[in-house]
Coordinates of C-alpha atoms and ligand atoms in Angstrom, one line a residue:
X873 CA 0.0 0.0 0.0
X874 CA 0.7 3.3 -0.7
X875 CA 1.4 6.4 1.6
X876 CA -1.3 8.5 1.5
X877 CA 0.0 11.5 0.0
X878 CA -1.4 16.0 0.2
X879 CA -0.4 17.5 -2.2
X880 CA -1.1 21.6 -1.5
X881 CA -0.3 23.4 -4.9
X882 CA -1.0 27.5 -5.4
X883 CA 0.4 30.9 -6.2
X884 CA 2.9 32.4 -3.6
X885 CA 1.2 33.7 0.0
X886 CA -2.0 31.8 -0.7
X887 CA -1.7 30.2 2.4
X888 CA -0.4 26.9 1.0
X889 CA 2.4 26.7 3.4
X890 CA 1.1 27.2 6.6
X891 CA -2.1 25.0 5.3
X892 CA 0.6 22.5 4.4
X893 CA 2.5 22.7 8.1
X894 CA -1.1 22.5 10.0
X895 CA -2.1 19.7 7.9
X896 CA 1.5 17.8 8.1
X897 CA 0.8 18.2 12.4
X898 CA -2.7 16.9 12.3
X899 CA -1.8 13.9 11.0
X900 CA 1.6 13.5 12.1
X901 CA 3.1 13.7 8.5
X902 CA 6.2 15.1 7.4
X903 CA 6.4 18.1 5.4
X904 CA 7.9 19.3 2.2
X905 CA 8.1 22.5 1.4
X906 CA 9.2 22.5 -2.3
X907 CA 9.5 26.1 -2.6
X908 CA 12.7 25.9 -0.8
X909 CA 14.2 24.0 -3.0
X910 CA 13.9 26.4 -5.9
X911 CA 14.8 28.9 -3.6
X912 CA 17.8 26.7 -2.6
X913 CA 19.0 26.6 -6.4
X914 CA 18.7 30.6 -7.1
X915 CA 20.6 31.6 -3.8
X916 CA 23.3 29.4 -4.4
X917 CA 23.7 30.1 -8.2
X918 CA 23.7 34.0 -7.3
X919 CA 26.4 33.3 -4.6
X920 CA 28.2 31.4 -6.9
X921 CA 28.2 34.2 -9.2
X922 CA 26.2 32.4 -11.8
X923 CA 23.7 33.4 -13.9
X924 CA 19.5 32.6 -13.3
X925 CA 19.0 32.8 -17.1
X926 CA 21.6 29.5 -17.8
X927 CA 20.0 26.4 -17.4
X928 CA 23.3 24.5 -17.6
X929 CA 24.4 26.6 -14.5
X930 CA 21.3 26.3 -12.6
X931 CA 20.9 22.9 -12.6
X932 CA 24.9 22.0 -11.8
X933 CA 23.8 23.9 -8.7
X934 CA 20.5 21.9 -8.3
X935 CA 22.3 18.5 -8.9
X936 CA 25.0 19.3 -6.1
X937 CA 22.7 20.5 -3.0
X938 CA 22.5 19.1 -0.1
X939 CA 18.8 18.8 0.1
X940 CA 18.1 18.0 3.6
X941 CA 19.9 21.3 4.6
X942 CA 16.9 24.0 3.7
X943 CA 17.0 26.4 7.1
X944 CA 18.7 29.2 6.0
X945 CA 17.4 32.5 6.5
X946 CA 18.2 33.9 3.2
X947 CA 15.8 31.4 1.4
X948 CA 13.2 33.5 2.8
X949 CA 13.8 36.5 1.6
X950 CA 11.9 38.7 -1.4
X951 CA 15.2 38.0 -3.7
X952 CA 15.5 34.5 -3.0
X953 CA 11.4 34.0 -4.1
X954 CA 12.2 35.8 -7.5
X955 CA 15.6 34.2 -7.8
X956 CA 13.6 30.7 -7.3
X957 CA 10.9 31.6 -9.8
X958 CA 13.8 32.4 -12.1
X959 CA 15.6 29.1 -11.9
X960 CA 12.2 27.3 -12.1
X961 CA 11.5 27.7 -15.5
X962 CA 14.8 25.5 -16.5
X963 CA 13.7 22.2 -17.5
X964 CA 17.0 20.5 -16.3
X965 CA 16.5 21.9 -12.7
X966 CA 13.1 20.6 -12.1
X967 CA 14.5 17.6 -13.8
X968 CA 17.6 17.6 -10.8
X969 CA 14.9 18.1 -8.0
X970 CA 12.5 15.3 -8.9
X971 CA 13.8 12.6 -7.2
X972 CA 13.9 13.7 -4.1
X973 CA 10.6 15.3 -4.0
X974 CA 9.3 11.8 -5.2
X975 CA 11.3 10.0 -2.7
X976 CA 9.7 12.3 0.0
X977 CA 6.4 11.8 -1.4
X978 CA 6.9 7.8 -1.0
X979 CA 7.0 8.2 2.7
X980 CA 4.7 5.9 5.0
X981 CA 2.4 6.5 6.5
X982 CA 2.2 9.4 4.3
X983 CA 3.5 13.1 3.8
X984 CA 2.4 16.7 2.7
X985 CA 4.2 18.5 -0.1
X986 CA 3.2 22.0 -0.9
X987 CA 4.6 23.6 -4.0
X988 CA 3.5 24.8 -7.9
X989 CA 3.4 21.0 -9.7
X990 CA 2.7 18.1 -7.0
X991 CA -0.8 17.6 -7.3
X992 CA 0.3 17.5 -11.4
X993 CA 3.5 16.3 -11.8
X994 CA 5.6 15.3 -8.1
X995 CA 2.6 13.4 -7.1
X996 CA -0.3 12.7 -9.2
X997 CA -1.7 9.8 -7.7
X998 CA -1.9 11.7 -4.3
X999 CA -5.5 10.9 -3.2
X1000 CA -5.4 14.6 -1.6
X1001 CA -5.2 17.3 -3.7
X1002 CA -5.9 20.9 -2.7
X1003 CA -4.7 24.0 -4.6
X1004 CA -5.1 27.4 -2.5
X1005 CA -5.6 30.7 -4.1
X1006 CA -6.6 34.4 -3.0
X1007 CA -6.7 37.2 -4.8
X1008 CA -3.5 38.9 -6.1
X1009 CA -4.2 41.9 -3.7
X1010 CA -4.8 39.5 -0.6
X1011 CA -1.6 37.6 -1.2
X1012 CA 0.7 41.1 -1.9
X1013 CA -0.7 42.1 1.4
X1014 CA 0.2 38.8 3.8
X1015 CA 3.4 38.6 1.7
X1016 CA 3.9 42.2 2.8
X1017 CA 3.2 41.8 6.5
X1018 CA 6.1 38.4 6.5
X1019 CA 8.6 40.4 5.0
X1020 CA 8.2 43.9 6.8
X1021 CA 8.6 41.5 10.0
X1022 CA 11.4 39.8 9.2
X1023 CA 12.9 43.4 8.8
X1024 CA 13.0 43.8 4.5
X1025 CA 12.3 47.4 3.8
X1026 CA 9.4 46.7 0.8
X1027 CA 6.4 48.4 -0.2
X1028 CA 2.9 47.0 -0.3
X1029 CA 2.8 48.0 -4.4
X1030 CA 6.2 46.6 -5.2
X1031 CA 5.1 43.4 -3.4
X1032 CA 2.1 43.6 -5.5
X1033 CA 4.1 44.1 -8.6
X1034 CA 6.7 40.9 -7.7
X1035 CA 3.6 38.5 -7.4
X1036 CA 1.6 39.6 -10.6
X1037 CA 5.3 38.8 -12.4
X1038 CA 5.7 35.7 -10.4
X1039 CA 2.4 34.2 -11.1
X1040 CA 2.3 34.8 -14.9
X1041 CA 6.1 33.2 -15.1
X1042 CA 5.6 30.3 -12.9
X1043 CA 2.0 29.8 -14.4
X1044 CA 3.3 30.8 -18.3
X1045 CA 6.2 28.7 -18.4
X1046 CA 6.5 25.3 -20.6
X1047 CA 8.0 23.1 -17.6
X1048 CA 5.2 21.7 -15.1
X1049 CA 3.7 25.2 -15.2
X1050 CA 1.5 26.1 -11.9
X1051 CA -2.1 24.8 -12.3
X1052 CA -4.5 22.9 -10.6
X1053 CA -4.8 18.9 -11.2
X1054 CA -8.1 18.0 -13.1
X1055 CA -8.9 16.2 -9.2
X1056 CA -7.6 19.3 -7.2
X1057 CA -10.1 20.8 -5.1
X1058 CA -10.1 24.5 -4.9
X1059 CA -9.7 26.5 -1.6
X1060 CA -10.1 30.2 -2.2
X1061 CA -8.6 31.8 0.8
X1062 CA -8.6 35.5 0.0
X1063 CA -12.1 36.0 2.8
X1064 CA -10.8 33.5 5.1
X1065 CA -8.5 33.9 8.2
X1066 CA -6.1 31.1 7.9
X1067 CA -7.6 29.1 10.9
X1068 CA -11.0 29.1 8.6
X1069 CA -8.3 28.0 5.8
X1070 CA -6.7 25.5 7.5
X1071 CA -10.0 24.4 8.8
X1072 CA -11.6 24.0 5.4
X1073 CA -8.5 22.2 4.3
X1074 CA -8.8 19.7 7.1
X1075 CA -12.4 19.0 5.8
X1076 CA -11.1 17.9 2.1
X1077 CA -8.2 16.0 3.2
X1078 CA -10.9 14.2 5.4
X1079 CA -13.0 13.5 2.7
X1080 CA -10.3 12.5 0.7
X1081 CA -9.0 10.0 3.1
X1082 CA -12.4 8.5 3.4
X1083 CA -12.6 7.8 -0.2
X1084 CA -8.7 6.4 0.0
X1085 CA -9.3 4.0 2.5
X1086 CA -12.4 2.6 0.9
X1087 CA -10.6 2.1 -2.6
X1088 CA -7.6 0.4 0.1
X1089 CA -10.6 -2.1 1.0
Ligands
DC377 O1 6.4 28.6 -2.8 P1 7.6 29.6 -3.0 O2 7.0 31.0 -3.2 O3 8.6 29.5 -1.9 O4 8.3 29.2 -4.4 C1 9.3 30.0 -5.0 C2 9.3 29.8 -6.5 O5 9.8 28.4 -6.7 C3 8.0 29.9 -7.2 O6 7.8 31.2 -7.6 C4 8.1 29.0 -8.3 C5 9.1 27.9 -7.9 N1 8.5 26.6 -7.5 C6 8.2 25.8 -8.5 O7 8.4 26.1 -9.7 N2 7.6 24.5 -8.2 C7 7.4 24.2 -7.0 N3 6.9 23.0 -6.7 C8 7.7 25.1 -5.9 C9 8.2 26.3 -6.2

């Protein structure tokens, strides 16, 4: 039998992250925050130098990181989320990623991985498939509130600005572009306080595991 496997997919500061961590603690899952990774590949090219727009270079970098090492501070920042939608489009660095996201996905009893592509490409046959969204203006202004408390100096329009561009590129590009699986339930957080969110999310992934265990027999 199969782990039973959430996949949370969505635009950046929908909520799919903390939805992802709340979810993972209910039911005493790991979680993978596949964000990271990308964000993992654009820091270390741009330390390294390197360039976002060479593929070649960007996936050298995603083939040699140490992948269980994702708590750096920097990874969080404003530059490090453009960086990663940057590096993302490359083919050959999604390609570098994939096994260990599917390795993480393979984990019993189960595990929660929250990203752009798991619902359509990491995992697709994760019985639990939830993609969060909430308005572009919503998002620009939780977004905003992280980052002015983590001490970045950003305004609310240029926050605004850096999530219209990151949602047409990680949604317009050719590789595993972000979309919802045909079986991905929708979650529309942009009225919702993220304990509704989280709540609502709760109630799908319960569903879903209802119908999983019946089709286990
Ligand atoms: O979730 P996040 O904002 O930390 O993701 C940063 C960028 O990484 C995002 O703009 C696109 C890319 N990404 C991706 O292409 N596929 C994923 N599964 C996760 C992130």
């Amino acid at each position: 039998m199969n782990g039973f496997v959430i996949a949370v997919d969505g635009p950046a500061a929908s909520g799919k992250g903390t939805i992802a961590v709340r979810l993972g603690a209910l039911w005493g899952y790991p979680v993978l925050d596949t964000g990271l990774l990308y964000r993992a590949v654009g820091v270390g090219l741009q330390r390294a130098g390197g360039d976002l727009d060479s593929e070649a270079a960007a996936a050298a970098v995603a083939r040699s990181l140490d992948l269980s090492h994702l708590e750096d501070p920097a990874l969080r920042t404003r530059a490090a989320g453009e960086a990663a939608s940057r590096v993302a489009v490359h083919d050959d660095v999604r390609r570098a990623l994939l096994d260990f996201q599917r390795a993480f996905a393979a984990r019993e009893p189960g595990a929660v991985l929250d990203g752009r592509d798991i619902g359509t490409v990491i995992a697709p046959a994760a019985p639990a498939k939830l993609y969060v969204t909430a308005t572009p203006e919503v998002r620009a202004d939780r977004r905003w509130k992280q980052l002015t408390g983590q001490g970045e100096a950003v305004t609310y329009d240029d926050i605004l600005a850096d999530i219209r561009r990151r949602d047409e590129r990680d949604g317009g590009r050719e590789s595993a572009p972000m979309r919802p699986a045909d079986d991905a339930v929708l979650l529309d957080t942009t009225e919702m306080t993220i304990e509704a969110a989280t709540d609502a999310a709760r109630r799908i992934v319960e569903a879903a595991r209802a119908r999983w265990e019946r089709s286990q027999g």
